[in-house]
Short mmCIF file of C-alpha atoms in Angstrom, two decimals:
data_model
loop_
_atom_site.label_atom_id
_atom_site.label_comp_id
_atom_site.label_asym_id
_atom_site.label_seq_id
_atom_site.Cartn_x
_atom_site.Cartn_y
_atom_site.Cartn_z
CA UNK A 101 11.85 74.93 -162.99
CA UNK A 102 10.42 76.26 -159.72
CA UNK A 103 13.30 74.77 -157.76
CA UNK A 104 15.80 76.47 -160.09
CA UNK A 105 14.11 79.86 -159.64
CA UNK A 106 14.15 79.46 -155.85
CA UNK A 107 17.83 78.47 -155.95
CA UNK A 108 18.72 81.56 -158.01
CA UNK A 109 16.76 83.80 -155.64
CA UNK A 110 18.56 82.39 -152.62
CA UNK A 111 21.95 82.92 -154.27
CA UNK A 112 21.09 86.53 -155.11
CA UNK A 113 19.99 87.11 -151.54
CA UNK A 114 23.29 85.78 -150.21
CA UNK A 115 25.22 88.02 -152.59
CA UNK A 116 23.32 91.12 -151.59
CA UNK A 117 23.15 90.54 -147.83
CA UNK A 118 26.83 91.27 -146.99
CA UNK A 119 26.56 94.66 -148.75
CA UNK A 120 23.36 95.51 -146.90
CA UNK A 121 24.92 94.46 -143.59
CA UNK A 122 27.93 96.65 -144.27
CA UNK A 123 25.77 99.70 -144.94
CA UNK A 124 23.74 99.10 -141.82
CA UNK A 125 26.88 98.78 -139.71
CA UNK A 126 28.21 102.09 -141.11
CA UNK A 127 24.88 103.76 -140.51
CA UNK A 128 24.96 102.67 -136.85
CA UNK A 129 28.34 104.30 -136.25
CA UNK A 130 28.32 107.65 -134.40
CA UNK A 131 28.68 110.43 -136.97
CA UNK A 132 31.64 112.78 -136.53
CA UNK A 133 31.69 116.07 -138.46
CA UNK A 134 35.23 116.85 -139.62
CA UNK A 135 35.77 120.51 -140.49
CA UNK A 136 38.13 121.95 -143.13
CA UNK A 137 38.36 125.52 -144.33
CA UNK A 138 37.95 126.23 -148.03
CA UNK A 139 41.36 126.55 -149.66
CA UNK A 140 40.34 126.03 -153.25
CA UNK A 141 37.12 125.13 -155.08
CA UNK A 142 34.63 122.94 -153.15
CA UNK A 143 35.01 120.22 -155.78
CA UNK A 144 38.77 120.12 -155.28
CA UNK A 145 38.35 120.15 -151.52
CA UNK A 146 36.00 117.15 -151.57
CA UNK A 147 38.30 115.30 -153.98
CA UNK A 148 41.32 115.86 -151.70
CA UNK A 149 39.73 115.38 -148.27
CA UNK A 150 36.90 112.87 -148.75
CA UNK A 151 39.38 109.95 -149.07
CA UNK A 152 40.60 110.83 -145.57
CA UNK A 153 37.03 110.66 -144.28
CA UNK A 154 36.58 107.29 -145.93
CA UNK A 155 39.79 105.96 -144.38
CA UNK A 156 38.83 107.12 -140.87
CA UNK A 157 35.36 105.65 -141.27
CA UNK A 158 36.82 102.31 -142.30
CA UNK A 159 39.45 102.11 -139.56
CA UNK A 160 37.61 103.57 -136.52
CA UNK A 161 34.27 102.95 -134.78
CA UNK A 162 32.96 106.27 -136.19
CA UNK A 163 31.52 107.59 -139.43
CA UNK A 164 33.31 110.77 -140.54
CA UNK A 165 31.56 113.41 -142.61
CA UNK A 166 33.40 116.27 -144.25
CA UNK A 167 32.13 119.80 -143.52
CA UNK A 168 33.64 122.69 -145.41
CA UNK A 169 33.60 126.15 -143.89
CA UNK A 170 33.77 129.26 -146.05
CA UNK A 171 36.59 130.88 -144.02
CA UNK A 172 38.72 130.66 -140.87
CA UNK A 173 36.26 132.39 -138.61
CA UNK A 174 33.40 130.11 -139.64
CA UNK A 175 35.68 127.11 -139.05
CA UNK A 176 36.40 128.31 -135.54
CA UNK A 177 32.76 128.97 -134.84
CA UNK A 178 31.82 125.48 -136.04
CA UNK A 179 34.28 123.98 -133.54
CA UNK A 180 33.04 126.26 -130.77
CA UNK A 181 29.33 125.48 -131.17
CA UNK A 182 29.76 121.75 -131.88
CA UNK A 183 28.87 121.86 -135.57
CA UNK A 184 32.17 120.05 -136.02
CA UNK A 185 33.94 117.87 -133.46
CA UNK A 186 37.33 117.59 -135.21
CA UNK A 187 38.97 119.63 -137.90
CA UNK A 188 42.09 120.94 -139.60
CA UNK A 189 42.83 124.60 -139.03
CA UNK A 190 45.79 126.93 -139.53
CA UNK A 191 48.22 127.55 -136.68
CA UNK A 192 47.11 131.15 -136.06
CA UNK A 193 43.51 129.97 -136.14
CA UNK A 194 44.47 127.19 -133.74
CA UNK A 195 45.99 129.62 -131.21
CA UNK A 196 42.84 131.71 -131.36
CA UNK A 197 40.64 128.61 -131.01
CA UNK A 198 42.73 127.36 -128.06
CA UNK A 199 42.59 130.67 -126.23
CA UNK A 200 38.91 131.32 -126.88
CA UNK A 201 37.34 127.87 -126.96
CA UNK A 202 39.76 125.42 -125.39
CA UNK A 203 40.38 123.53 -128.65
CA UNK A 204 43.02 120.78 -128.35
CA UNK A 205 45.73 119.93 -130.93
CA UNK A 206 45.90 116.22 -131.79
CA UNK A 207 48.29 115.67 -134.69
CA UNK A 208 50.66 117.64 -136.91
CA UNK A 209 51.07 116.59 -140.55
CA UNK A 210 54.59 115.91 -141.81
CA UNK A 211 56.16 117.39 -144.91
CA UNK A 212 57.71 115.38 -147.77
CA UNK A 213 60.94 115.19 -145.74
CA UNK A 214 59.14 113.59 -142.82
CA UNK A 215 59.36 116.72 -140.64
CA UNK A 216 56.44 118.58 -138.97
CA UNK A 217 57.10 121.91 -140.63
CA UNK A 218 55.99 124.03 -143.56
CA UNK A 219 57.30 127.28 -145.05
CA UNK A 220 55.88 130.46 -146.49
CA UNK A 221 56.83 131.33 -150.05
CA UNK A 222 56.81 134.56 -152.00
CA UNK A 223 55.86 133.80 -155.59
CA UNK A 224 56.33 135.91 -158.71
CA UNK A 225 55.75 135.34 -162.43
CA UNK A 226 58.48 133.18 -163.97
CA UNK A 227 59.64 136.06 -166.16
CA UNK A 228 59.70 138.64 -163.38
CA UNK A 229 62.96 140.59 -162.95
CA UNK A 230 62.49 140.53 -159.15
CA UNK A 231 65.15 138.53 -157.33
CA UNK A 232 65.10 139.66 -153.66
CA UNK A 233 62.54 140.62 -151.04
CA UNK A 234 64.05 144.11 -150.86
CA UNK A 235 62.99 144.63 -154.47
CA UNK A 236 59.34 144.31 -153.42
CA UNK A 237 59.38 147.90 -152.17
CA UNK A 238 56.53 149.74 -153.91
CA UNK A 239 55.27 146.58 -155.62
CA UNK A 240 51.74 145.16 -155.53
CA UNK A 241 51.60 142.10 -153.26
CA UNK A 242 48.73 139.66 -152.65
CA UNK A 243 48.41 137.84 -149.35
CA UNK A 244 46.13 135.01 -148.27
CA UNK A 245 43.53 135.45 -145.51
CA UNK A 246 44.52 137.66 -142.58
CA UNK A 247 44.15 134.55 -140.36
CA UNK A 248 46.73 132.60 -142.38
CA UNK A 249 50.21 132.16 -140.94
CA UNK A 250 52.04 130.99 -144.07
CA UNK A 251 50.07 133.23 -146.43
CA UNK A 252 49.91 136.40 -144.35
CA UNK A 253 51.46 136.67 -140.88
CA UNK A 254 54.94 135.30 -141.60
CA UNK A 255 55.24 136.88 -145.06
CA UNK A 256 54.49 140.31 -143.59
CA UNK A 257 57.03 139.64 -140.89
CA UNK A 258 59.63 138.83 -143.53
CA UNK A 259 58.84 142.02 -145.38
CA UNK A 260 59.39 144.02 -142.20
CA UNK A 261 62.76 142.37 -141.68
CA UNK A 262 63.72 143.37 -145.22
CA UNK A 263 62.60 146.97 -144.89
CA UNK A 264 59.46 146.65 -147.02
CA UNK A 265 56.43 148.51 -145.68
CA UNK A 266 53.21 146.65 -146.32
CA UNK A 267 50.47 149.05 -145.32
CA UNK A 268 50.34 151.26 -148.38
CA UNK A 269 46.70 151.59 -149.60
CA UNK A 270 46.06 149.62 -152.76
CA UNK A 271 49.48 147.98 -152.79
CA UNK A 272 48.75 145.09 -150.44
CA UNK A 273 45.57 143.01 -150.59
CA UNK A 274 44.38 139.92 -148.65
CA UNK A 275 42.52 137.36 -150.76
CA UNK A 276 40.40 134.44 -149.58
CA UNK A 277 42.64 131.48 -150.41
CA UNK A 278 46.26 130.69 -151.41
CA UNK A 279 45.01 129.48 -154.79
CA UNK A 280 43.33 132.87 -155.33
CA UNK A 281 46.68 134.52 -154.59
CA UNK A 282 48.56 132.34 -157.09
CA UNK A 283 45.99 132.90 -159.83
CA UNK A 284 45.98 136.67 -159.23
CA UNK A 285 49.76 136.77 -159.64
CA UNK A 286 49.48 134.63 -162.80
CA UNK A 287 46.94 137.10 -164.25
CA UNK A 288 49.30 139.97 -163.57
CA UNK A 289 47.05 141.62 -161.00
CA UNK A 290 49.97 141.63 -158.54
CA UNK A 291 53.74 141.65 -158.80
CA UNK A 292 54.11 139.02 -156.08
CA UNK A 293 52.08 136.87 -153.72
CA UNK A 294 52.47 135.06 -150.41
CA UNK A 295 51.39 131.42 -150.13
CA UNK A 296 52.51 128.21 -148.41
CA UNK A 297 55.23 126.16 -150.07
CA UNK A 298 52.78 123.45 -151.17
CA UNK A 299 50.77 125.91 -153.23
CA UNK A 300 53.99 127.39 -154.59
CA UNK A 301 55.04 123.91 -155.70
CA UNK A 302 51.64 123.34 -157.26
CA UNK A 303 52.06 126.34 -159.58
CA UNK A 304 55.79 125.88 -160.16
CA UNK A 305 55.25 124.68 -163.75
CA UNK A 306 52.31 126.98 -164.50
CA UNK A 307 54.19 130.25 -164.87
CA UNK A 308 55.25 131.08 -161.31
CA UNK A 309 58.50 130.76 -159.39
CA UNK A 310 59.53 131.20 -155.76
CA UNK A 311 61.26 134.47 -154.92
CA UNK A 312 62.00 133.58 -151.27
CA UNK A 313 61.10 131.11 -148.53
CA UNK A 314 60.57 131.66 -144.82
CA UNK A 315 62.13 129.54 -142.13
CA UNK A 316 60.26 126.46 -140.81
CA UNK A 317 56.77 127.02 -139.39
CA UNK A 318 54.64 124.42 -137.55
CA UNK A 319 51.78 123.33 -139.83
CA UNK A 320 48.13 123.75 -138.96
CA UNK A 321 47.15 120.84 -136.71
CA UNK A 322 44.29 118.42 -136.61
CA UNK A 323 42.32 119.61 -133.59
CA UNK A 324 39.35 118.59 -131.44
CA UNK A 325 36.80 120.77 -129.71
CA UNK A 326 36.75 120.99 -125.94
CA UNK A 327 35.09 117.98 -124.31
CA UNK A 328 35.71 115.58 -127.18
CA UNK A 329 35.65 111.99 -125.81
CA UNK A 330 39.10 110.48 -125.26
CA UNK A 331 38.00 107.37 -127.15
CA UNK A 332 37.48 109.44 -130.29
CA UNK A 333 40.83 111.20 -129.92
CA UNK A 334 42.58 107.86 -129.46
CA UNK A 335 40.86 106.27 -132.45
CA UNK A 336 41.80 109.13 -134.80
CA UNK A 337 45.35 109.31 -133.51
CA UNK A 338 45.99 105.59 -133.81
CA UNK A 339 44.45 105.37 -137.27
CA UNK A 340 46.67 108.16 -138.66
CA UNK A 341 49.88 107.57 -136.71
CA UNK A 342 50.14 103.99 -137.90
CA UNK A 343 50.41 105.13 -141.51
CA UNK A 344 53.95 105.14 -142.92
CA UNK A 345 54.31 106.67 -146.42
CA UNK A 346 57.54 104.67 -146.84
CA UNK A 347 55.44 101.53 -146.97
CA UNK A 348 53.84 100.99 -150.41
CA UNK A 349 50.51 99.84 -148.97
CA UNK A 350 50.20 102.96 -146.78
CA UNK A 351 51.43 105.25 -149.55
CA UNK A 352 48.68 103.88 -151.77
CA UNK A 353 46.07 104.69 -149.11
CA UNK A 354 47.27 108.30 -148.88
CA UNK A 355 48.04 108.93 -152.52
CA UNK A 356 44.69 110.64 -153.20
CA UNK A 357 44.72 112.73 -150.00
CA UNK A 358 45.46 116.43 -149.95
CA UNK A 359 49.14 117.14 -150.53
CA UNK A 360 49.46 118.52 -146.99
CA UNK A 361 48.36 115.20 -145.44
CA UNK A 362 49.93 112.45 -147.53
CA UNK A 363 53.32 112.33 -145.81
CA UNK A 364 52.25 111.03 -142.39
CA UNK A 365 51.62 112.54 -138.94
CA UNK A 366 53.17 113.10 -135.54
CA UNK A 367 51.56 114.01 -132.24
CA UNK A 368 50.84 117.70 -131.64
CA UNK A 369 51.27 119.68 -128.41
CA UNK A 370 50.35 123.22 -127.46
CA UNK A 371 54.06 123.93 -126.91
CA UNK A 372 54.65 123.36 -130.65
CA UNK A 373 52.86 126.66 -131.30
CA UNK A 374 54.63 128.76 -128.68
CA UNK A 375 56.11 131.15 -131.24
CA UNK A 376 52.72 131.69 -132.89
CA UNK A 377 51.17 132.16 -129.43
CA UNK A 378 53.70 134.86 -128.49
CA UNK A 379 53.07 136.68 -131.77
CA UNK A 380 49.32 136.37 -131.25
CA UNK A 381 49.40 137.57 -127.64
CA UNK A 382 51.54 140.56 -128.46
CA UNK A 383 48.61 142.08 -130.31
CA UNK A 384 45.91 143.38 -127.91
CA UNK A 385 43.15 143.03 -130.49
CA UNK A 386 44.09 139.51 -131.53
CA UNK A 387 45.71 138.31 -134.73
CA UNK A 388 44.11 139.71 -137.84
CA UNK A 389 43.85 143.28 -139.01
CA UNK A 390 45.34 144.56 -135.79
CA UNK A 391 48.24 142.12 -136.13
CA UNK A 392 49.10 143.19 -139.66
CA UNK A 393 49.20 146.97 -139.51
#
């Protein structure tokens, strides 16, 4: 009887030991804080971005931890002071981070056509009589954060091109996130809203439709703060560039990732954001309120 008990105990120990070893190996990995700005509820953000952290932890010599920032400015500050080492930020935010803090672009996400672009979209209620941008004159329009390219900068630029003034008090409001814009339009608080095409697609069957799209815009890149070790940059780049959504095994890995990240990646260069840089530099006070008057 005693021999049997000892045998069972040894077997249990052997079963448990690989798990314990795995945890200890993960715990010994250098921890890398990966920053993402809030775009929707924190629960949704963790659900969409934590699988990416898990993948990078499994395929690199580092342990990645997700850190959500409440807005664009906090995300930039986190990169500047080292609270985060790597992150995903919008293209306007990237230009600001590059100019002020020396942040480096690593990778650009691809869209569902395999191209490194995204578009702005003006959304309206499905039953709205509005059909053109010109018809937005005098209407109430919701924009995303003033630091958002697809939800603010480019949409305002499009309105200018179509003769729509967007500085009338009370007519134009900037909200915190693209989801907040879509929900405000759904509630009837605004006649139209400006979001990126992924958010527009998300609400396509929930009572909204696209009034107009912008031309192609480079998506917000994955970036690294100044002084990030080359070994870390290489590990992240190799882990993500090897994924091919056309391969079933890779598609399965990315299926639970945020919609903006599940179609693969390509390398990013500062020159990719030249147009955004020129728009940014043309405003003495920097992109933001001064840029959108």
